[in-house]
PDB file of C-alpha atoms in Angstrom:
ATOM      1  CA  ASP A   1     143.300 -61.051  51.442  1.00 56.00           C
ATOM      2  CA  GLY A   2     141.190 -58.233  52.830  1.00 65.00           C
ATOM      3  CA  GLY A   3     137.933 -59.100  54.441  1.00 93.00           C
ATOM      4  CA  ILE A   4     135.857 -59.770  57.493  1.00 97.00           C
ATOM      5  CA  THR A   5     135.915 -63.091  59.332  1.00 96.00           C
ATOM      6  CA  GLN A   6     133.607 -64.628  61.878  1.00 96.00           C
ATOM      7  CA  SER A   7     134.214 -67.684  63.952  1.00 91.00           C
ATOM      8  CA  PRO A   8     133.030 -70.259  64.544  1.00 92.00           C
ATOM      9  CA  LYS A   9     130.609 -70.969  61.690  1.00 93.00           C
ATOM     10  CA  TYR A  10     128.413 -73.147  63.930  1.00 95.00           C
ATOM     11  CA  LEU A  11     128.101 -72.852  67.713  1.00 95.00           C
ATOM     12  CA  PHE A  12     126.073 -74.935  70.133  1.00 95.00           C
ATOM     13  CA  ARG A  13     125.408 -73.947  73.733  1.00 92.00           C
ATOM     14  CA  LYS A  14     123.239 -75.002  76.633  1.00 93.00           C
ATOM     15  CA  GLU A  15     120.639 -72.618  77.971  1.00 92.00           C
ATOM     16  CA  GLY A  16     121.947 -70.372  80.738  1.00 91.00           C
ATOM     17  CA  GLN A  17     125.485 -70.111  79.352  1.00 92.00           C
ATOM     18  CA  ASN A  18     127.020 -66.950  77.964  1.00 94.00           C
ATOM     19  CA  VAL A  19     128.705 -67.291  74.572  1.00 95.00           C
ATOM     20  CA  THR A  20     131.015 -64.940  72.652  1.00 96.00           C
ATOM     21  CA  LEU A  21     131.024 -64.660  68.866  1.00 97.00           C
ATOM     22  CA  SER A  22     134.183 -63.428  67.177  1.00 97.00           C
ATOM     23  CA  CYS A  23     134.380 -60.807  64.412  1.00 98.00           C
ATOM     24  CA  GLU A  24     137.628 -59.547  62.887  1.00 98.00           C
ATOM     25  CA  GLN A  25     138.247 -57.237  59.923  1.00 98.00           C
ATOM     26  CA  ASN A  26     141.454 -56.186  58.139  1.00 97.00           C
ATOM     27  CA  LEU A  27     139.807 -53.547  55.945  1.00 96.00           C
ATOM     28  CA  ASN A  28     140.866 -50.668  58.194  1.00 95.00           C
ATOM     29  CA  HIS A  29     137.198 -49.740  58.648  1.00 95.00           C
ATOM     30  CA  ASP A  30     136.139 -47.495  61.522  1.00 95.00           C
ATOM     31  CA  ALA A  31     132.548 -48.746  61.782  1.00 96.00           C
ATOM     32  CA  MET A  32     131.418 -52.247  62.723  1.00 97.00           C
ATOM     33  CA  TYR A  33     127.982 -53.780  63.226  1.00 97.00           C
ATOM     34  CA  TRP A  34     126.237 -56.862  64.577  1.00 98.00           C
ATOM     35  CA  TYR A  35     122.973 -58.094  63.065  1.00 97.00           C
ATOM     36  CA  ARG A  36     120.657 -60.940  63.955  1.00 97.00           C
ATOM     37  CA  GLN A  37     118.806 -62.855  61.241  1.00 94.00           C
ATOM     38  CA  ASP A  38     116.008 -65.295  61.999  1.00 91.00           C
ATOM     39  CA  PRO A  39     114.824 -67.859  59.402  1.00 83.00           C
ATOM     40  CA  GLY A  40     113.126 -66.132  56.484  1.00 78.00           C
ATOM     41  CA  GLN A  41     113.548 -62.733  58.113  1.00 82.00           C
ATOM     42  CA  GLY A  42     115.493 -59.566  57.459  1.00 86.00           C
ATOM     43  CA  LEU A  43     118.451 -58.098  59.335  1.00 93.00           C
ATOM     44  CA  ARG A  44     117.954 -56.605  62.776  1.00 94.00           C
ATOM     45  CA  LEU A  45     120.668 -54.385  64.242  1.00 95.00           C
ATOM     46  CA  ILE A  46     121.977 -55.440  67.662  1.00 97.00           C
ATOM     47  CA  TYR A  47     124.914 -53.056  68.249  1.00 97.00           C
ATOM     48  CA  TYR A  48     127.147 -50.799  66.200  1.00 96.00           C
ATOM     49  CA  SER A  49     130.453 -49.073  66.776  1.00 96.00           C
ATOM     50  CA  GLN A  50     131.644 -45.936  65.003  1.00 94.00           C
ATOM     51  CA  ILE A  51     135.137 -45.981  66.407  1.00 94.00           C
ATOM     52  CA  VAL A  52     137.396 -47.792  68.869  1.00 95.00           C
ATOM     53  CA  ASN A  53     136.174 -47.716  72.486  1.00 95.00           C
ATOM     54  CA  ASP A  54     132.729 -46.551  71.423  1.00 95.00           C
ATOM     55  CA  PHE A  55     129.566 -48.536  70.694  1.00 97.00           C
ATOM     56  CA  GLN A  56     125.821 -47.886  70.593  1.00 96.00           C
ATOM     57  CA  LYS A  57     122.730 -50.024  71.053  1.00 96.00           C
ATOM     58  CA  GLY A  58     120.782 -50.968  67.978  1.00 95.00           C
ATOM     59  CA  ASP A  59     117.152 -52.023  67.786  1.00 92.00           C
ATOM     60  CA  ILE A  60     117.426 -55.313  69.729  1.00 95.00           C
ATOM     61  CA  ALA A  61     120.333 -54.903  72.183  1.00 97.00           C
ATOM     62  CA  GLU A  62     118.687 -56.528  75.205  1.00 97.00           C
ATOM     63  CA  GLY A  63     120.537 -59.664  76.295  1.00 97.00           C
ATOM     64  CA  TYR A  64     123.655 -58.848  74.254  1.00 98.00           C
ATOM     65  CA  SER A  65     126.924 -57.048  75.006  1.00 98.00           C
ATOM     66  CA  VAL A  66     129.887 -55.927  72.888  1.00 98.00           C
ATOM     67  CA  SER A  67     133.340 -54.423  73.223  1.00 98.00           C
ATOM     68  CA  ARG A  68     135.550 -52.492  70.793  1.00 98.00           C
ATOM     69  CA  GLU A  69     139.037 -52.445  72.270  1.00 97.00           C
ATOM     70  CA  LYS A  70     140.777 -52.730  68.902  1.00 97.00           C
ATOM     71  CA  LYS A  71     139.839 -51.327  65.512  1.00 97.00           C
ATOM     72  CA  GLU A  72     139.971 -54.797  63.954  1.00 97.00           C
ATOM     73  CA  SER A  73     137.803 -56.626  66.468  1.00 98.00           C
ATOM     74  CA  PHE A  74     134.169 -56.361  67.611  1.00 98.00           C
ATOM     75  CA  PRO A  75     133.154 -59.450  69.629  1.00 98.00           C
ATOM     76  CA  LEU A  76     129.520 -60.062  70.569  1.00 98.00           C
ATOM     77  CA  THR A  77     128.510 -61.818  73.790  1.00 97.00           C
ATOM     78  CA  VAL A  78     125.106 -63.460  73.895  1.00 97.00           C
ATOM     79  CA  THR A  79     124.178 -63.564  77.561  1.00 95.00           C
ATOM     80  CA  SER A  80     121.800 -65.859  79.409  1.00 92.00           C
ATOM     81  CA  ALA A  81     119.411 -62.889  79.605  1.00 91.00           C
ATOM     82  CA  GLN A  82     118.687 -63.167  75.864  1.00 92.00           C
ATOM     83  CA  LYS A  83     115.343 -64.991  75.808  1.00 91.00           C
ATOM     84  CA  ASN A  84     115.584 -66.484  72.322  1.00 93.00           C
ATOM     85  CA  PRO A  85     119.260 -66.619  71.303  1.00 95.00           C
ATOM     86  CA  THR A  86     119.079 -69.264  68.553  1.00 96.00           C
ATOM     87  CA  ALA A  87     119.684 -67.370  65.291  1.00 96.00           C
ATOM     88  CA  PHE A  88     122.147 -66.555  62.506  1.00 96.00           C
ATOM     89  CA  TYR A  89     124.470 -63.719  63.561  1.00 97.00           C
ATOM     90  CA  LEU A  90     126.128 -61.467  61.003  1.00 97.00           C
ATOM     91  CA  CYS A  91     128.978 -59.039  61.583  1.00 98.00           C
ATOM     92  CA  ALA A  92     129.655 -56.205  59.131  1.00 97.00           C
ATOM     93  CA  SER A  93     132.015 -53.275  58.713  1.00 96.00           C
ATOM     94  CA  SER A  94     132.110 -50.059  56.694  1.00 95.00           C
ATOM     95  CA  PRO A  95     134.601 -47.217  56.304  1.00 93.00           C
ATOM     96  CA  ARG A  96     132.348 -45.051  58.495  1.00 89.00           C
ATOM     97  CA  THR A  97     128.697 -45.053  59.520  1.00 88.00           C
ATOM     98  CA  GLY A  98     126.260 -43.446  57.101  1.00 88.00           C
ATOM     99  CA  ALA A  99     126.127 -43.708  53.332  1.00 87.00           C
ATOM    100  CA  TYR A 100     128.655 -46.512  52.764  1.00 90.00           C
ATOM    101  CA  GLU A 101     128.586 -50.110  51.617  1.00 93.00           C
ATOM    102  CA  GLN A 102     128.691 -52.633  54.444  1.00 95.00           C
ATOM    103  CA  TYR A 103     130.955 -55.652  54.099  1.00 96.00           C
ATOM    104  CA  PHE A 104     129.504 -58.735  55.772  1.00 97.00           C
ATOM    105  CA  GLY A 105     131.217 -61.723  57.298  1.00 97.00           C
ATOM    106  CA  PRO A 106     130.067 -65.292  56.563  1.00 96.00           C
ATOM    107  CA  GLY A 107     127.951 -65.456  59.735  1.00 96.00           C
ATOM    108  CA  THR A 108     127.760 -67.654  62.836  1.00 97.00           C
ATOM    109  CA  ARG A 109     124.804 -69.942  63.374  1.00 96.00           C
ATOM    110  CA  LEU A 110     124.148 -70.206  67.116  1.00 96.00           C
ATOM    111  CA  THR A 111     121.938 -72.943  68.499  1.00 96.00           C
ATOM    112  CA  VAL A 112     120.977 -72.884  72.168  1.00 94.00           C
ATOM    113  CA  THR A 113     119.178 -75.883  73.655  1.00 92.00           C
TER     114      THR A 113
ATOM    115  CA  GLY B   1     110.959 -44.367  62.938  1.00 68.00           C
ATOM    116  CA  GLU B   2     112.722 -44.937  59.623  1.00 81.00           C
ATOM    117  CA  ASN B   3     111.380 -47.802  57.578  1.00 91.00           C
ATOM    118  CA  VAL B   4     112.072 -49.579  54.271  1.00 95.00           C
ATOM    119  CA  GLU B   5     109.292 -51.680  52.775  1.00 95.00           C
ATOM    120  CA  GLN B   6     110.205 -54.313  50.191  1.00 96.00           C
ATOM    121  CA  HIS B   7     107.956 -56.225  47.786  1.00 97.00           C
ATOM    122  CA  PRO B   8     107.384 -58.951  46.864  1.00 97.00           C
ATOM    123  CA  SER B   9     108.573 -61.240  49.648  1.00 95.00           C
ATOM    124  CA  THR B  10     108.855 -64.145  47.194  1.00 97.00           C
ATOM    125  CA  LEU B  11     109.335 -64.053  43.424  1.00 98.00           C
ATOM    126  CA  SER B  12     109.482 -66.997  41.046  1.00 98.00           C
ATOM    127  CA  VAL B  13     110.485 -66.535  37.383  1.00 98.00           C
ATOM    128  CA  GLN B  14     111.490 -68.693  34.451  1.00 98.00           C
ATOM    129  CA  GLU B  15     115.119 -68.654  33.379  1.00 98.00           C
ATOM    130  CA  GLY B  16     115.605 -65.853  30.871  1.00 98.00           C
ATOM    131  CA  ASP B  17     112.732 -63.729  32.174  1.00 98.00           C
ATOM    132  CA  SER B  18     113.176 -60.439  34.036  1.00 98.00           C
ATOM    133  CA  ALA B  19     112.727 -59.925  37.771  1.00 98.00           C
ATOM    134  CA  VAL B  20     111.770 -56.676  39.491  1.00 98.00           C
ATOM    135  CA  ILE B  21     111.930 -55.974  43.217  1.00 98.00           C
ATOM    136  CA  LYS B  22     110.562 -52.726  44.638  1.00 98.00           C
ATOM    137  CA  CYS B  23     111.329 -50.784  47.815  1.00 98.00           C
ATOM    138  CA  THR B  24     109.904 -47.699  49.482  1.00 98.00           C
ATOM    139  CA  TYR B  25     111.722 -45.682  52.123  1.00 97.00           C
ATOM    140  CA  SER B  26     110.385 -43.215  54.670  1.00 95.00           C
ATOM    141  CA  ASP B  27     113.361 -41.047  55.684  1.00 93.00           C
ATOM    142  CA  SER B  28     113.664 -38.156  53.245  1.00 93.00           C
ATOM    143  CA  ALA B  29     117.282 -37.658  54.362  1.00 92.00           C
ATOM    144  CA  SER B  30     118.273 -41.026  52.838  1.00 94.00           C
ATOM    145  CA  ASN B  31     120.770 -40.574  50.019  1.00 93.00           C
ATOM    146  CA  TYR B  32     122.419 -43.984  49.584  1.00 95.00           C
ATOM    147  CA  PHE B  33     120.539 -47.087  48.409  1.00 97.00           C
ATOM    148  CA  PRO B  34     122.461 -50.368  48.215  1.00 97.00           C
ATOM    149  CA  TRP B  35     121.166 -53.764  47.142  1.00 98.00           C
ATOM    150  CA  TYR B  36     122.578 -56.951  48.682  1.00 98.00           C
ATOM    151  CA  LYS B  37     122.371 -60.583  47.563  1.00 98.00           C
ATOM    152  CA  GLN B  38     122.449 -63.320  50.189  1.00 96.00           C
ATOM    153  CA  GLU B  39     123.030 -66.926  49.208  1.00 95.00           C
ATOM    154  CA  LEU B  40     122.030 -69.718  51.550  1.00 90.00           C
ATOM    155  CA  GLY B  41     124.145 -69.862  54.701  1.00 88.00           C
ATOM    156  CA  LYS B  42     126.301 -66.874  53.716  1.00 91.00           C
ATOM    157  CA  GLY B  43     126.542 -63.187  54.503  1.00 94.00           C
ATOM    158  CA  PRO B  44     124.945 -60.615  52.173  1.00 96.00           C
ATOM    159  CA  GLN B  45     127.103 -59.105  49.432  1.00 97.00           C
ATOM    160  CA  LEU B  46     126.622 -55.799  47.652  1.00 96.00           C
ATOM    161  CA  ILE B  47     125.544 -56.215  44.028  1.00 97.00           C
ATOM    162  CA  ILE B  48     124.738 -52.625  43.073  1.00 97.00           C
ATOM    163  CA  ASP B  49     124.118 -49.288  44.753  1.00 96.00           C
ATOM    164  CA  ILE B  50     122.807 -45.861  43.808  1.00 96.00           C
ATOM    165  CA  ARG B  51     123.142 -42.415  45.323  1.00 93.00           C
ATOM    166  CA  SER B  52     120.427 -39.784  45.326  1.00 88.00           C
ATOM    167  CA  ASN B  53     122.073 -37.588  42.713  1.00 87.00           C
ATOM    168  CA  VAL B  54     121.496 -40.313  40.092  1.00 86.00           C
ATOM    169  CA  GLY B  55     118.191 -41.676  38.771  1.00 92.00           C
ATOM    170  CA  GLU B  56     119.403 -44.937  37.257  1.00 95.00           C
ATOM    171  CA  LYS B  57     122.473 -47.156  37.303  1.00 95.00           C
ATOM    172  CA  LYS B  58     123.224 -50.284  35.323  1.00 97.00           C
ATOM    173  CA  ASP B  59     125.803 -53.059  35.639  1.00 95.00           C
ATOM    174  CA  GLN B  60     125.461 -55.758  32.982  1.00 96.00           C
ATOM    175  CA  ARG B  61     122.169 -57.604  33.708  1.00 97.00           C
ATOM    176  CA  ILE B  62     121.398 -55.611  36.852  1.00 98.00           C
ATOM    177  CA  ALA B  63     119.925 -52.118  37.035  1.00 98.00           C
ATOM    178  CA  VAL B  64     118.578 -49.939  39.807  1.00 98.00           C
ATOM    179  CA  THR B  65     116.214 -46.971  39.461  1.00 97.00           C
ATOM    180  CA  LEU B  66     115.470 -44.286  42.019  1.00 97.00           C
ATOM    181  CA  ASN B  67     112.494 -41.942  42.260  1.00 96.00           C
ATOM    182  CA  LYS B  68     113.323 -39.487  45.058  1.00 94.00           C
ATOM    183  CA  THR B  69     109.990 -37.697  44.855  1.00 94.00           C
ATOM    184  CA  ALA B  70     108.023 -40.866  45.446  1.00 95.00           C
ATOM    185  CA  LYS B  71     110.735 -42.363  47.705  1.00 96.00           C
ATOM    186  CA  HIS B  72     110.803 -45.521  45.603  1.00 96.00           C
ATOM    187  CA  PHE B  73     113.728 -47.521  44.279  1.00 98.00           C
ATOM    188  CA  SER B  74     113.741 -50.765  42.325  1.00 98.00           C
ATOM    189  CA  LEU B  75     116.095 -53.566  41.299  1.00 98.00           C
ATOM    190  CA  HIS B  76     115.776 -55.002  37.797  1.00 98.00           C
ATOM    191  CA  ILE B  77     117.471 -58.245  36.789  1.00 98.00           C
ATOM    192  CA  THR B  78     117.251 -59.168  33.103  1.00 98.00           C
ATOM    193  CA  GLU B  79     117.901 -62.548  31.471  1.00 98.00           C
ATOM    194  CA  THR B  80     117.724 -64.303  34.828  1.00 98.00           C
ATOM    195  CA  GLN B  81     119.816 -67.405  35.420  1.00 97.00           C
ATOM    196  CA  PRO B  82     119.502 -70.176  38.047  1.00 96.00           C
ATOM    197  CA  GLU B  83     122.513 -68.733  39.900  1.00 96.00           C
ATOM    198  CA  ASP B  84     120.509 -65.526  40.478  1.00 98.00           C
ATOM    199  CA  SER B  85     118.363 -67.533  42.927  1.00 98.00           C
ATOM    200  CA  ALA B  86     118.976 -65.988  46.364  1.00 97.00           C
ATOM    201  CA  VAL B  87     117.511 -63.532  48.864  1.00 97.00           C
ATOM    202  CA  TYR B  88     117.826 -59.874  47.866  1.00 98.00           C
ATOM    203  CA  PHE B  89     117.757 -57.004  50.371  1.00 97.00           C
ATOM    204  CA  CYS B  90     117.299 -53.338  49.626  1.00 97.00           C
ATOM    205  CA  ALA B  91     118.552 -50.762  52.113  1.00 96.00           C
ATOM    206  CA  ALA B  92     118.678 -47.025  52.728  1.00 95.00           C
ATOM    207  CA  SER B  93     121.041 -44.813  54.690  1.00 93.00           C
ATOM    208  CA  SER B  94     122.049 -41.168  54.914  1.00 91.00           C
ATOM    209  CA  SER B  95     125.376 -39.377  55.024  1.00 86.00           C
ATOM    210  CA  GLY B  96     124.672 -37.934  58.455  1.00 80.00           C
ATOM    211  CA  GLY B  97     123.077 -41.055  59.876  1.00 82.00           C
ATOM    212  CA  PHE B  98     124.432 -44.003  61.828  1.00 84.00           C
ATOM    213  CA  LYS B  99     122.227 -46.881  60.774  1.00 86.00           C
ATOM    214  CA  THR B 100     121.405 -48.590  57.509  1.00 92.00           C
ATOM    215  CA  ILE B 101     117.751 -49.586  57.310  1.00 92.00           C
ATOM    216  CA  PHE B 102     117.197 -52.883  55.510  1.00 94.00           C
ATOM    217  CA  GLY B 103     114.075 -54.155  53.788  1.00 94.00           C
ATOM    218  CA  ALA B 104     112.679 -57.531  54.840  1.00 93.00           C
ATOM    219  CA  GLY B 105     114.117 -59.294  51.784  1.00 95.00           C
ATOM    220  CA  THR B 106     112.839 -60.954  48.600  1.00 97.00           C
ATOM    221  CA  ARG B 107     113.450 -64.622  47.965  1.00 97.00           C
ATOM    222  CA  LEU B 108     113.997 -65.037  44.217  1.00 98.00           C
ATOM    223  CA  PHE B 109     113.624 -68.432  42.560  1.00 98.00           C
ATOM    224  CA  VAL B 110     114.788 -68.804  38.955  1.00 98.00           C
ATOM    225  CA  LYS B 111     113.415 -71.994  37.411  1.00 96.00           C
ATOM    226  CA  ALA B 112     115.523 -73.682  34.745  1.00 91.00           C
TER     227      ALA B 112
END
């Protein structure tokens, strides 16, 4: 089965702790993305990666970090510097950046108290 | 910066009626316009897309139209069914670009 997976589906953390969200794809896509979605809101781009060992900040990168050591994997770390981390996080991939369909994972709902 | 405006934010229709969602984009370099459907608690999924060399595309009950001059594109759903209830996002991107710009979403309710 080809697709994109995110784990866990639900994640709970205490304030002040860093947390890492997993994203894996077996679609052989070069490009991967992380989005944040708040209740009733659209998708805001956190980071994107065009190729292994390369990534760029999106519109709301502050308080987040990523790595792209393997083509299949693009983990997102939500650091304690992120002021309002509670949200629904979506990972996506596409063959390349630009004019291509993005394939989304099922999302991780992070709650920080 | 680039922007995609989407209207309405909420749409309620009776089962069997049509639904229309409209988007406007700002970047004239945009040449790919996908539409995504997001069900509650899930990731968005592509339902239809259109490229700038085409004015209209249809797939069963779903159609998309594009007016490049006015920078408008619209999603049309005919004979709506309760399972069409979801949030719909329009988006725009360009071949030479890096980001896809998403609209804010339309929550569609189809009443049985």
